[in-house]
Short mmCIF file of C-alpha atoms in Angstrom, two decimals:
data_model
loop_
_atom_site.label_atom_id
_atom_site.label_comp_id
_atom_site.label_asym_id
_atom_site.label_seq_id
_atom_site.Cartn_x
_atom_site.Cartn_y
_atom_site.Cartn_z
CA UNK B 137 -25.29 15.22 -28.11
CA UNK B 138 -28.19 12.27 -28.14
CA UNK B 139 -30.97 12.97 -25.19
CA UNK B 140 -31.80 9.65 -23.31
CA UNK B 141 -35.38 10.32 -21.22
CA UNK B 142 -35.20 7.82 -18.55
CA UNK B 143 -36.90 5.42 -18.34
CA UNK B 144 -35.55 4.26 -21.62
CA UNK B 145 -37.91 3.29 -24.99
CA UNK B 146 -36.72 0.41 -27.05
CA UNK B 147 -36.32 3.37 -29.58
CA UNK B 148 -33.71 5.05 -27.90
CA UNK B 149 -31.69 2.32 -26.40
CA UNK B 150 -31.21 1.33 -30.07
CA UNK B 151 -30.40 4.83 -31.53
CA UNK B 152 -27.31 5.47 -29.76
CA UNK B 153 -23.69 4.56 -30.88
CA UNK B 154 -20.60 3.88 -29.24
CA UNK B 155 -18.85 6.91 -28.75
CA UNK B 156 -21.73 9.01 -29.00
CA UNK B 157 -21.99 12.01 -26.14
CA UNK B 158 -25.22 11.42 -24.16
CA UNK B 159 -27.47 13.60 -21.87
CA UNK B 160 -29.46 11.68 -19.11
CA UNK B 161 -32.93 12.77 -17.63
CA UNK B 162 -35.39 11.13 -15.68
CA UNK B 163 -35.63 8.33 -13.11
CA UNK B 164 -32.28 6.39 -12.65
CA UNK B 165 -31.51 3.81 -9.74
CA UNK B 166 -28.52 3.36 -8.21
CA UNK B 167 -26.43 0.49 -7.05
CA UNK B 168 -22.79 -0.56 -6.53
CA UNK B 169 -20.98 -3.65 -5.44
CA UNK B 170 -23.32 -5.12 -2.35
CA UNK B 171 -26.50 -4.40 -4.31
CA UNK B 172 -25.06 -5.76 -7.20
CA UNK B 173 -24.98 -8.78 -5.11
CA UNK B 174 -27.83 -8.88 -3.57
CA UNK B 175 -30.08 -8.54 -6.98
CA UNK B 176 -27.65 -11.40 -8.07
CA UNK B 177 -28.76 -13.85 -5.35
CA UNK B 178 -32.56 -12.31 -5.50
CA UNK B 179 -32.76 -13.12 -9.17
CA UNK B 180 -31.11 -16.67 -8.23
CA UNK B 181 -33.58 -17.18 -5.15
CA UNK B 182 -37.14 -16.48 -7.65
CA UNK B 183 -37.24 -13.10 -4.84
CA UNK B 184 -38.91 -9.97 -5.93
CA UNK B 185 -36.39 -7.27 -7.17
CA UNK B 186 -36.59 -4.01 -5.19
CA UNK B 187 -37.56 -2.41 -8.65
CA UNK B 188 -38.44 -2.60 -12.17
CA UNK B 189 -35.63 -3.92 -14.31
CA UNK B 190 -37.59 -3.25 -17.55
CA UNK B 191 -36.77 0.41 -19.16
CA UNK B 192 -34.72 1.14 -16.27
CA UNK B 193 -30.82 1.81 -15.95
CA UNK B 194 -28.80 1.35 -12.98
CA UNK B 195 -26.05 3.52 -11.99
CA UNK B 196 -22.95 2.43 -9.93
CA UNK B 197 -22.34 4.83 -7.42
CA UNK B 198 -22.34 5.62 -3.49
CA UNK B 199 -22.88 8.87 -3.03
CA UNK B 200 -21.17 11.46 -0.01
CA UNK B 201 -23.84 12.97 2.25
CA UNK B 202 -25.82 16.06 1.08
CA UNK B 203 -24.85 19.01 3.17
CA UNK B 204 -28.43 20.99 3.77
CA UNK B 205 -30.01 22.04 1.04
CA UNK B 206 -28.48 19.65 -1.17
CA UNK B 207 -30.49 16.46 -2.99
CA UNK B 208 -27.26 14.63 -2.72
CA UNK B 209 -23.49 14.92 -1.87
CA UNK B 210 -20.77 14.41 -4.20
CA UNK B 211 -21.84 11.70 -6.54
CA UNK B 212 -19.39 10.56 -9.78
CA UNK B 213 -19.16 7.01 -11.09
CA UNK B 214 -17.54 4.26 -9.04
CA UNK B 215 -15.52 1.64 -11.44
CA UNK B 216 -17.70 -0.75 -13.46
CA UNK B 217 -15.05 -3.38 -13.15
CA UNK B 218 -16.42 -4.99 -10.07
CA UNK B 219 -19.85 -5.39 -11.17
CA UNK B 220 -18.37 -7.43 -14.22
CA UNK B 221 -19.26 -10.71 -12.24
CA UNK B 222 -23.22 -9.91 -11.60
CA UNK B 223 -24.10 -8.32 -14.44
CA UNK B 224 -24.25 -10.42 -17.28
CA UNK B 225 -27.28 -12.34 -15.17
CA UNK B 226 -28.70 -9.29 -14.27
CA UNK B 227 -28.86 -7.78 -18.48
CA UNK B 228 -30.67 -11.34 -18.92
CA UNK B 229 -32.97 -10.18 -16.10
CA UNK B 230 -33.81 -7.17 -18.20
CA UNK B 231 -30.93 -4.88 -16.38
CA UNK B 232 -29.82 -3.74 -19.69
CA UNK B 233 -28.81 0.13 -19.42
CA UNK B 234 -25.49 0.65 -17.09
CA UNK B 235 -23.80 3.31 -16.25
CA UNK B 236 -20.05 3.72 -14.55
CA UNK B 237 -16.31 4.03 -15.22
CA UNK B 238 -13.83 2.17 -16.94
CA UNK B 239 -14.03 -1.07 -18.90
CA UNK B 240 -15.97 -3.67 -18.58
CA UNK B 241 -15.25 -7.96 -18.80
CA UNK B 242 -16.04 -9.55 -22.64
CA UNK B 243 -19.01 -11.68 -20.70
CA UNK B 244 -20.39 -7.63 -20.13
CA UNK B 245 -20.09 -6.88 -23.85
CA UNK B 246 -20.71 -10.07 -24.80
CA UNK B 247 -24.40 -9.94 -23.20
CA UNK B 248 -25.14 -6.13 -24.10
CA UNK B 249 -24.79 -7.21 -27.57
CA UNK B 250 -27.19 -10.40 -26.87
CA UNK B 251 -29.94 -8.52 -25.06
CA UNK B 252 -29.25 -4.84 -26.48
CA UNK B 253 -28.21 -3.16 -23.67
CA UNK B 254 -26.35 0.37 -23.40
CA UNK B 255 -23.06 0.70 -21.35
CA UNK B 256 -22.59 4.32 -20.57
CA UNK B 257 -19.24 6.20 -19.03
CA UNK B 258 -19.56 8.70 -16.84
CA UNK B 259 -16.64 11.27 -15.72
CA UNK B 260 -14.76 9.62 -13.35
CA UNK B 261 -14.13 11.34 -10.02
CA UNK B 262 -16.44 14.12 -10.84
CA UNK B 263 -18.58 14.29 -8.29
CA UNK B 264 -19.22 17.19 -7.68
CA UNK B 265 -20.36 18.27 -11.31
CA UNK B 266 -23.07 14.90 -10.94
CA UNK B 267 -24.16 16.41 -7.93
CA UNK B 268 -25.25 19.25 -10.20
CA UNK B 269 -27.20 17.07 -12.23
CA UNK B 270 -29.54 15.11 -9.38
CA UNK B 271 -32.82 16.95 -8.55
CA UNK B 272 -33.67 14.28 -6.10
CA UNK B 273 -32.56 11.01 -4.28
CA UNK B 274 -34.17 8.63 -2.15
CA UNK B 275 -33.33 5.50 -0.79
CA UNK B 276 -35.65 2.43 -1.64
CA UNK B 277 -33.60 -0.57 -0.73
CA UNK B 278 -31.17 -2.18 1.49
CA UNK B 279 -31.10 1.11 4.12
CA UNK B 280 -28.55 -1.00 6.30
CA UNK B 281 -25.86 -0.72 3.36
CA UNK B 282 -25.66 3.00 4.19
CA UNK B 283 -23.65 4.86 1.72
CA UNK B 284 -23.86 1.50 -0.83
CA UNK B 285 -27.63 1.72 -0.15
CA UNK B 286 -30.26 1.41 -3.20
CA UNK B 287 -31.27 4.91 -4.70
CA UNK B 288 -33.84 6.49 -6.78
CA UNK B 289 -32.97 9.53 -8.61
CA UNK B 290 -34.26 12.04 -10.23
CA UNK B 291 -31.47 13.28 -12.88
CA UNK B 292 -31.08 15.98 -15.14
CA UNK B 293 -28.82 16.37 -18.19
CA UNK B 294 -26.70 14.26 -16.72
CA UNK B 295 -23.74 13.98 -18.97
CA UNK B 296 -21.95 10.62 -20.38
CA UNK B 297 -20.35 8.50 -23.25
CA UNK B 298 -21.67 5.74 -24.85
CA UNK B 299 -19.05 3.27 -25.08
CA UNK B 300 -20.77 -0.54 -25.64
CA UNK B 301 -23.84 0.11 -27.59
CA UNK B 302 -26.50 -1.97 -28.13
CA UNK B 303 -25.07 -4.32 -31.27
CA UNK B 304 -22.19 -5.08 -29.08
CA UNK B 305 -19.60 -2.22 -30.76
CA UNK B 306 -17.12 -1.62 -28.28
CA UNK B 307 -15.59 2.48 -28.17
CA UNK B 308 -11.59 2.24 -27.87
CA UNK B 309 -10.50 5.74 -28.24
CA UNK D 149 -9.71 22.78 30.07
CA UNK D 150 -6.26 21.76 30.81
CA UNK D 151 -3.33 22.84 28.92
CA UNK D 152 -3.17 19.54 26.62
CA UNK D 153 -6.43 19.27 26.06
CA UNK D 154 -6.00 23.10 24.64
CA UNK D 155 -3.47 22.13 22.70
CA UNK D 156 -5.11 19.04 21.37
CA UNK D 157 -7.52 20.55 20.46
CA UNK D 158 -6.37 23.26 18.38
CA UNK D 159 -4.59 20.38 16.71
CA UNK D 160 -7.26 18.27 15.78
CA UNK D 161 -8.79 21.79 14.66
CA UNK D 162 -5.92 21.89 11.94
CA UNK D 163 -5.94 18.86 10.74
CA UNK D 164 -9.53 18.80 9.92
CA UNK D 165 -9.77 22.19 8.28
CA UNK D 166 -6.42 20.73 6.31
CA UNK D 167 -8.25 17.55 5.46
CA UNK D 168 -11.38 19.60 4.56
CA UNK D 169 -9.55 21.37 2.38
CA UNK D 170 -7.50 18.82 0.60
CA UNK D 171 -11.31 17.26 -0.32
CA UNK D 172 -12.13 20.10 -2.18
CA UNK D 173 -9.36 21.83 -3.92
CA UNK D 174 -6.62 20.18 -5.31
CA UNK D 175 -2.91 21.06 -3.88
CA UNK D 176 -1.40 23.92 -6.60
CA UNK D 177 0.93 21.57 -7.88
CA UNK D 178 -1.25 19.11 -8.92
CA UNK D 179 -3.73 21.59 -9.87
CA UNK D 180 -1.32 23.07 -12.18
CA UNK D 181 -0.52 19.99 -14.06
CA UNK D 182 -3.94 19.45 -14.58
CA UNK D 183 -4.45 22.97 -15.95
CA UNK D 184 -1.55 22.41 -18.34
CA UNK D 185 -3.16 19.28 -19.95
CA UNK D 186 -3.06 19.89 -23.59
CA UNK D 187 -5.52 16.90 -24.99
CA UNK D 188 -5.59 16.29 -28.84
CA UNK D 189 -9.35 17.10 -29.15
CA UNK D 190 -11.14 13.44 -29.09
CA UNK D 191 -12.87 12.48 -25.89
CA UNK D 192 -9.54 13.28 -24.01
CA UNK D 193 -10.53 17.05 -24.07
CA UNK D 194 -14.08 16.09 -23.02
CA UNK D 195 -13.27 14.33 -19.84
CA UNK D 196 -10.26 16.78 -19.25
CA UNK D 197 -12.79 19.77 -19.70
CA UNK D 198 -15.64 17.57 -17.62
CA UNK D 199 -12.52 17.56 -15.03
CA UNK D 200 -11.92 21.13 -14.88
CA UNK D 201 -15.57 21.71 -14.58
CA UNK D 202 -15.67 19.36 -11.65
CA UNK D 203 -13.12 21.74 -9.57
CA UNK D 204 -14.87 24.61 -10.11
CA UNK D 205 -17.97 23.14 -9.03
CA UNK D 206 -16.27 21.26 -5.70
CA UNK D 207 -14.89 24.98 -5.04
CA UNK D 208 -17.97 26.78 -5.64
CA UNK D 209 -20.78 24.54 -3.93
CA UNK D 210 -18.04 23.47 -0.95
CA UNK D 211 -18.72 19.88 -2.29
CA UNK D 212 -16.25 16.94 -2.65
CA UNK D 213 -14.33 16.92 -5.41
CA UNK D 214 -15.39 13.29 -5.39
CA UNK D 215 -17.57 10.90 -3.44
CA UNK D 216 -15.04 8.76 -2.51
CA UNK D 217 -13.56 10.48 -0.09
CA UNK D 218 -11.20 8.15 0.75
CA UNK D 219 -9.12 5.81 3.41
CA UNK D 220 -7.15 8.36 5.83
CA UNK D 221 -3.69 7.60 5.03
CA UNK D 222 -1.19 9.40 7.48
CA UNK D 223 2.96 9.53 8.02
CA UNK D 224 3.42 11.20 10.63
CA UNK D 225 7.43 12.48 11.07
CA UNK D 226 8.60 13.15 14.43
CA UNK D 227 11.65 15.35 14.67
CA UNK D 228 14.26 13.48 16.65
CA UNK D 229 14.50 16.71 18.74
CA UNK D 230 10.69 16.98 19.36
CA UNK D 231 9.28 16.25 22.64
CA UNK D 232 5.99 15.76 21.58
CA UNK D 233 3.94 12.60 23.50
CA UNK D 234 3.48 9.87 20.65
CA UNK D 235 0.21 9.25 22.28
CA UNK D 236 -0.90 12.88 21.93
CA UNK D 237 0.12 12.71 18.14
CA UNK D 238 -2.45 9.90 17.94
CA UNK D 239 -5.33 11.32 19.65
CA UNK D 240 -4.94 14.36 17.48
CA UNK D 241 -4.54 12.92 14.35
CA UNK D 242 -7.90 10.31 15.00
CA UNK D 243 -9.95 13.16 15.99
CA UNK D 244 -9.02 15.86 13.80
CA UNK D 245 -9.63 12.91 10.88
CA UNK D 246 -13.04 12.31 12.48
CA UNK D 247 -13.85 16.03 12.48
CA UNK D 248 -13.05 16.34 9.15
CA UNK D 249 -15.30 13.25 7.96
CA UNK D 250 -18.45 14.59 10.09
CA UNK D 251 -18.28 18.28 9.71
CA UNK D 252 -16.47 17.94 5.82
CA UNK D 253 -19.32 16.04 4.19
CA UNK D 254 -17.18 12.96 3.43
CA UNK D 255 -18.34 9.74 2.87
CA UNK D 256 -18.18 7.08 5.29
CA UNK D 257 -16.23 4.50 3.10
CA UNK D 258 -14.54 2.61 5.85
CA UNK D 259 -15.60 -1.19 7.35
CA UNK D 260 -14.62 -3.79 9.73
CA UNK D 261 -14.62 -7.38 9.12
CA UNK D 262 -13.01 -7.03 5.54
CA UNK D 263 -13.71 -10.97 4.36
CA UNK D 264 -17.01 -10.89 7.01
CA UNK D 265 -20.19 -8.98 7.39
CA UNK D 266 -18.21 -5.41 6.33
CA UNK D 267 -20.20 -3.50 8.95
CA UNK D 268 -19.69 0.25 8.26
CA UNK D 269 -17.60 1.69 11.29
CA UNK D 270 -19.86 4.87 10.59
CA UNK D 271 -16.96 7.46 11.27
CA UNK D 272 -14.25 6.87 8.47
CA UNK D 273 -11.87 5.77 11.08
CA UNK D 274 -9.82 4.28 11.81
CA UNK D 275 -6.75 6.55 10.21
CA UNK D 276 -3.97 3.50 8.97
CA UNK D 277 -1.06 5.72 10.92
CA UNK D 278 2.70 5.46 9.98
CA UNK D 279 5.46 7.15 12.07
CA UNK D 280 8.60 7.82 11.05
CA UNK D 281 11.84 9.72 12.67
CA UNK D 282 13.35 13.09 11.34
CA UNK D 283 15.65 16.01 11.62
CA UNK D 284 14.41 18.49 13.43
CA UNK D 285 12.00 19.10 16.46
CA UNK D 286 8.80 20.10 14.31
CA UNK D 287 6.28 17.31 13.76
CA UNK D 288 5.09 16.96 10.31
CA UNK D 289 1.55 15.28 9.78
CA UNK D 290 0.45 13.80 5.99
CA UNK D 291 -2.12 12.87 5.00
CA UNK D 292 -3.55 11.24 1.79
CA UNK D 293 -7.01 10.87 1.50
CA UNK D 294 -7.19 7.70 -0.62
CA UNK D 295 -9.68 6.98 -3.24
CA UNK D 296 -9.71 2.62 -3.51
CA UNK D 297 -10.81 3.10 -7.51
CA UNK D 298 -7.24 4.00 -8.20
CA UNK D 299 -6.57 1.63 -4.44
CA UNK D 300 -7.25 -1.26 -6.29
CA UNK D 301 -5.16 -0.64 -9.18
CA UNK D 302 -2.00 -0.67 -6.53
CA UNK D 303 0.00 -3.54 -6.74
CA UNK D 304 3.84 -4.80 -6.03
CA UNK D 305 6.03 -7.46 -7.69
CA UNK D 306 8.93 -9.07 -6.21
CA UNK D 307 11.50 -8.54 -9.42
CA UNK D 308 14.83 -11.03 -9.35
CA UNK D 309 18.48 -8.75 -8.02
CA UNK D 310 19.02 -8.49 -11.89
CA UNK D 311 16.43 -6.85 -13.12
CA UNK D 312 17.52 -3.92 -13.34
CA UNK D 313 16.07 -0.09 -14.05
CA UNK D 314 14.64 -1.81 -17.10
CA UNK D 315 12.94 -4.59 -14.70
CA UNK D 316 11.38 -1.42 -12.63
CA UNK D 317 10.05 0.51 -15.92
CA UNK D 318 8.59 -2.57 -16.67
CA UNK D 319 7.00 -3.65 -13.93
CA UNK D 320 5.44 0.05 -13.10
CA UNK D 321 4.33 -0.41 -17.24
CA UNK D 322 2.80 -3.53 -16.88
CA UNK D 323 0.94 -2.69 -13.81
CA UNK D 324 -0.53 0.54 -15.32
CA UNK D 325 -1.31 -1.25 -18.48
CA UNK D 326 -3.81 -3.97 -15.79
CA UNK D 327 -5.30 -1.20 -14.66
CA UNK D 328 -6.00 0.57 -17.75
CA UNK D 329 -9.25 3.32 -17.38
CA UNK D 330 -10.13 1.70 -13.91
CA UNK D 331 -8.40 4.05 -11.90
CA UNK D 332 -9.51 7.24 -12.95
CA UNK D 333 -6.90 8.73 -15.43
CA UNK D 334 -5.21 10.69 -15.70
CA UNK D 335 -3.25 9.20 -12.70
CA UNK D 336 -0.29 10.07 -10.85
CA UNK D 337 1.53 7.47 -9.70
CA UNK D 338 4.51 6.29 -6.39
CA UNK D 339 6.40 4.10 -6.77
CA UNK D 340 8.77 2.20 -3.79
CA UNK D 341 11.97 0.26 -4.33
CA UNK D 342 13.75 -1.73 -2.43
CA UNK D 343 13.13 -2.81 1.07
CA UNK D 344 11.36 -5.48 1.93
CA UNK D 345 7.86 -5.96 0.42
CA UNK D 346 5.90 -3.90 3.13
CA UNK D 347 8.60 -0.97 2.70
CA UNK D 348 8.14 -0.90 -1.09
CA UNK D 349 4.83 -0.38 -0.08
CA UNK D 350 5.11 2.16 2.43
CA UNK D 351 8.01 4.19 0.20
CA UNK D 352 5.28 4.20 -2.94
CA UNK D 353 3.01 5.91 -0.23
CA UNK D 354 5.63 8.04 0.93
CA UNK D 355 6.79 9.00 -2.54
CA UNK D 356 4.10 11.56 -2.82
CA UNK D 357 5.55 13.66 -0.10
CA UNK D 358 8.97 14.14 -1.34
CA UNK D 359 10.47 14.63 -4.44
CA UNK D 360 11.45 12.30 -6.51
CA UNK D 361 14.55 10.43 -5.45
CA UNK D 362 14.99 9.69 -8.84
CA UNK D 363 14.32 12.00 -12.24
CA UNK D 364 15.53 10.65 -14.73
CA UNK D 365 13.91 7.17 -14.01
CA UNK D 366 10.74 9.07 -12.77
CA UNK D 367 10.83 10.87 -16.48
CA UNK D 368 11.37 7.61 -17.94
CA UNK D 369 8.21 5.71 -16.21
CA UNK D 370 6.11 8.90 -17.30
CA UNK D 371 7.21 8.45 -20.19
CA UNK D 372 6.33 4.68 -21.24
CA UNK D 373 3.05 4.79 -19.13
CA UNK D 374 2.09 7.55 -21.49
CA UNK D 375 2.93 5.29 -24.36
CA UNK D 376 0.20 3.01 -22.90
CA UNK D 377 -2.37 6.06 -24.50
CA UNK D 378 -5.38 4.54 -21.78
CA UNK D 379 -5.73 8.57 -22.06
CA UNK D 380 -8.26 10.02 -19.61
CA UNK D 381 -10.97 8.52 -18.45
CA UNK D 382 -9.41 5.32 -20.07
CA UNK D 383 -11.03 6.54 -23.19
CA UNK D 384 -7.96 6.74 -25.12
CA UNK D 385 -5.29 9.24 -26.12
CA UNK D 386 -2.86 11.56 -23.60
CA UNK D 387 -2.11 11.58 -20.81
CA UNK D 388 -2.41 8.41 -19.27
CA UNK D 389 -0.27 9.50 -15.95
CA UNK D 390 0.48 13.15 -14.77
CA UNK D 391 3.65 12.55 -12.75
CA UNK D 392 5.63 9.63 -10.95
CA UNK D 393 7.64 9.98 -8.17
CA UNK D 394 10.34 7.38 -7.07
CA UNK D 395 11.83 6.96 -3.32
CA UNK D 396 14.05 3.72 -2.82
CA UNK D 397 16.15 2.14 -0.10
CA UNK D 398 18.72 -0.72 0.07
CA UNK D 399 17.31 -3.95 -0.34
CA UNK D 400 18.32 -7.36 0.31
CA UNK D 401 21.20 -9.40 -2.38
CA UNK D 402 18.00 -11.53 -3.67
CA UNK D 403 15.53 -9.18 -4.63
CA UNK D 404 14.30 -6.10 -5.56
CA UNK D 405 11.13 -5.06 -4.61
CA UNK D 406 8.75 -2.71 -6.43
CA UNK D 407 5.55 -1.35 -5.47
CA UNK D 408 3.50 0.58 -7.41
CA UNK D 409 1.21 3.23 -5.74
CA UNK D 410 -1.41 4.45 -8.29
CA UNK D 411 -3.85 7.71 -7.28
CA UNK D 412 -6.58 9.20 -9.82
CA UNK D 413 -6.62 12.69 -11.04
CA UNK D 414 -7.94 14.00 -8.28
CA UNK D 415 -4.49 13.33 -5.91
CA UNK D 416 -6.01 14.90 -2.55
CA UNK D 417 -3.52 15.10 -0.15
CA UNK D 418 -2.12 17.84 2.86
CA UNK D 419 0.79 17.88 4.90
CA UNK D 420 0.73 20.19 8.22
CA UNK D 421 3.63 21.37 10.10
CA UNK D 422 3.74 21.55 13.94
CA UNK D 423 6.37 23.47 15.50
CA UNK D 424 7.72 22.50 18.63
CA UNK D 425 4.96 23.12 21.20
CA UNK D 426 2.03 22.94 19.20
CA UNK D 427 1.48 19.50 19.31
#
């Protein structure tokens, strides 16, 4: 089991395989389809991102709401397919650690390889068990998006497969 | 309060403890095939295991099972003999659905203006509502709380009249094998025959209320989706698909419809009975 402390070093991003087991901790952001395009057409338009691409990761999720005393509701991965269109552009922009469900397009693999980037798995449908893992979550962008708003957390062990490392290798199972 | 508004009441009261429910622990049939998973080691067992966990957890903490919540699908089945007001069903059915999304903790997932602005309706609703005729004078209210992962992964064909049981397999196979680890495997799957295109549709919904109108091709599906080894979590290995269940009708001499309904792991449904009166 490889520890990733979030945000990444270049260290790090390049010491894990695909198919290695991964625990997350640290700051992680979170964003899923209408972010996805929003930081598309940002990074088209010359606007300022909403936050640092650089050593960050981006996780595609939209969380339930947290009952009290709760950081968060139930929060597993949503399916990394849809991002497949924005995120090529978005690696280039420095975007380079993702994490979600399911496969992703060859233009995805294509550029993790190019820019050394990390595509992580994380259990699909298990949101309740991620819940367990997020200390605390806030939103920073895009409020109006409501449960597909912009998120900071603040994770903990927060288990996942590697399974497009950085040189591109692809894990099939 | 008057004697309806009791009545609807109480209803709505069911139906969102029902759909409450369903969010959090899994129907025992469904839970049971997922307890009897027997992964070959590999990351199979992991997600399995990570799976497992995730119940316990949803149980435990009264927590989703998963954030997506879901699209309220309903069938509602009116006994023939029932004389309960269609418009009472309705209100009933929207409000105990509402209920259920405020008080249950369940993600607002639903929007209006699909192709437009997508503006969050804010409540989950609307429900998409079927209703169907039965035997009987109970009502019987279903509901599947659909996840749009394993949504989008739902598709139809429109085979030729000759196709055949092989045509179906195959279309079900190739389906599964375009969705591969999107949906959240391992899945379980309906699939509708026959009809027109809409009642394939509706039938691959349906499917997951009844049994199977059809074992031996239901066994055979299971069986070549399984051969696909997407494994769970799409990470390789078995099982890709839990169980399939077939309902079909008859269908016009130039085609034969088949739609393929695909759910994840977590298959989150309930179905409530209401005996004459209490609807």
């Amino acid at each position: 089991m490889k520890k990733i402390m979030l945000p990444y070093t270049e260290e790090t991003i390049l010491s894990v395989q695909s198919g290695d087991d991964v625990l997350l901790s640290g700051t992680l952001y979170v964003g899923r389809d209408q972010v996805h395009k929003r930081l598309y057409d940002a990074i088209e338009n010359g606007s300022d991102l909403p936050f640092p691409f650089a050593g960050n990761g981006i996780y595609y999720m939209g969380p339930s709401p947290a009952p009290e005393g709760f950081a968060i509701g139930a929060a597993g991965p949503t399916t990394s397919a849809r991002m497949d269109p924005f995120s090529p552009l978005l690696i280039r922009s420095g975007l380079r650690l993702m994490i979600g469900k399911g496969p992703r397009s060859e233009a995805v693999k294509e550029a993790v390889k190019e820019y050394h980037g990390l595509y992580l798995q994380a259990y699909g449908g298990c949101g309740a068990l991620y819940s367990s893992c997020i200390r605390k979550a806030e939103v920073i962008a895009y409020p109006e998006l409501g449960p597909e708003a912009l998120l900071r957390l603040q994770i903990e062990n927060f288990p996942a497969i590697c399974v497009i490392d950085s040189e591109g290798a692809l894990f099939r199972g | 309060m008057d004697q309806d508004r009791v009545t609807l009441f109480k209803t709505a009261e069911r139906i969102k403890e029902e759909l409450i429910k369903a969010s959090r622990v899994l129907p025992q049939d469904v839970q049971a095939l997922i307890d009897k998973v027997n992964p070959e080691g590999g990351k199979a067992e992991s997600v399995m295991n990570a799976i497992r966990q995730n119940l316990i957890q949803a149980e435990k903490q009264n927590l989703p099972m998963c954030q997506d919540t879901g699209a309220f699908w309903c069938l509602v089945r009116i006994g023939r003999s029932s004389d309960a007001l269609l418009a009472n069903i309705e209100k009933a059915v929207i409000e105990g659905a509402r209920l259920a999304a405020e008080e249950g903790y369940f993600r607002k997932s639903i929007v209006n203006d699909p192709y437009g602005e997508r503006k969050n309706t804010g409540t989950n609703l609307p429900p998409f509502i079927y209703y169907e005729l039965a035997d009987g004078d109970a009502v019987d209210v279903s509901f599947l709380m659909k996840g749009f992962g394993s949504e989008n992964c739902s598709s139809l064909r429109m085979l030729n009249p000759t196709a055949g049981e092989d045509g179906v397999v195959n279309a079900v196979v190739e389906m599964m094998k375009s969705a591969g680890g999107k949906p959240c495997p391992p899945v379980f799957l309906g699939v509708g025959v026959g009809g027109t295109m809409d009642r394939a549709a509706f039938l691959s919904k349906k499917a997951f209320f009844e049994e199977t109108a059809d074992s031996a091709l239901s066994e055979r599906i299971l069986e070549k989706v399984n051969e696909l080894r997407i494994g769970p979590g799409g990470l390789g290995g078995f099982p890709t698909a839990l169980s399939v269940s077939v309902l079909s009708e008859p269908t016009h001499i130039a085609g034969l419809p088949v739609a393929l309904t695909v759910n994840c792991w977590a298959e989150r449904k309930c179905s409530i009975r209401f005996e004459r009166g209490e609807i």
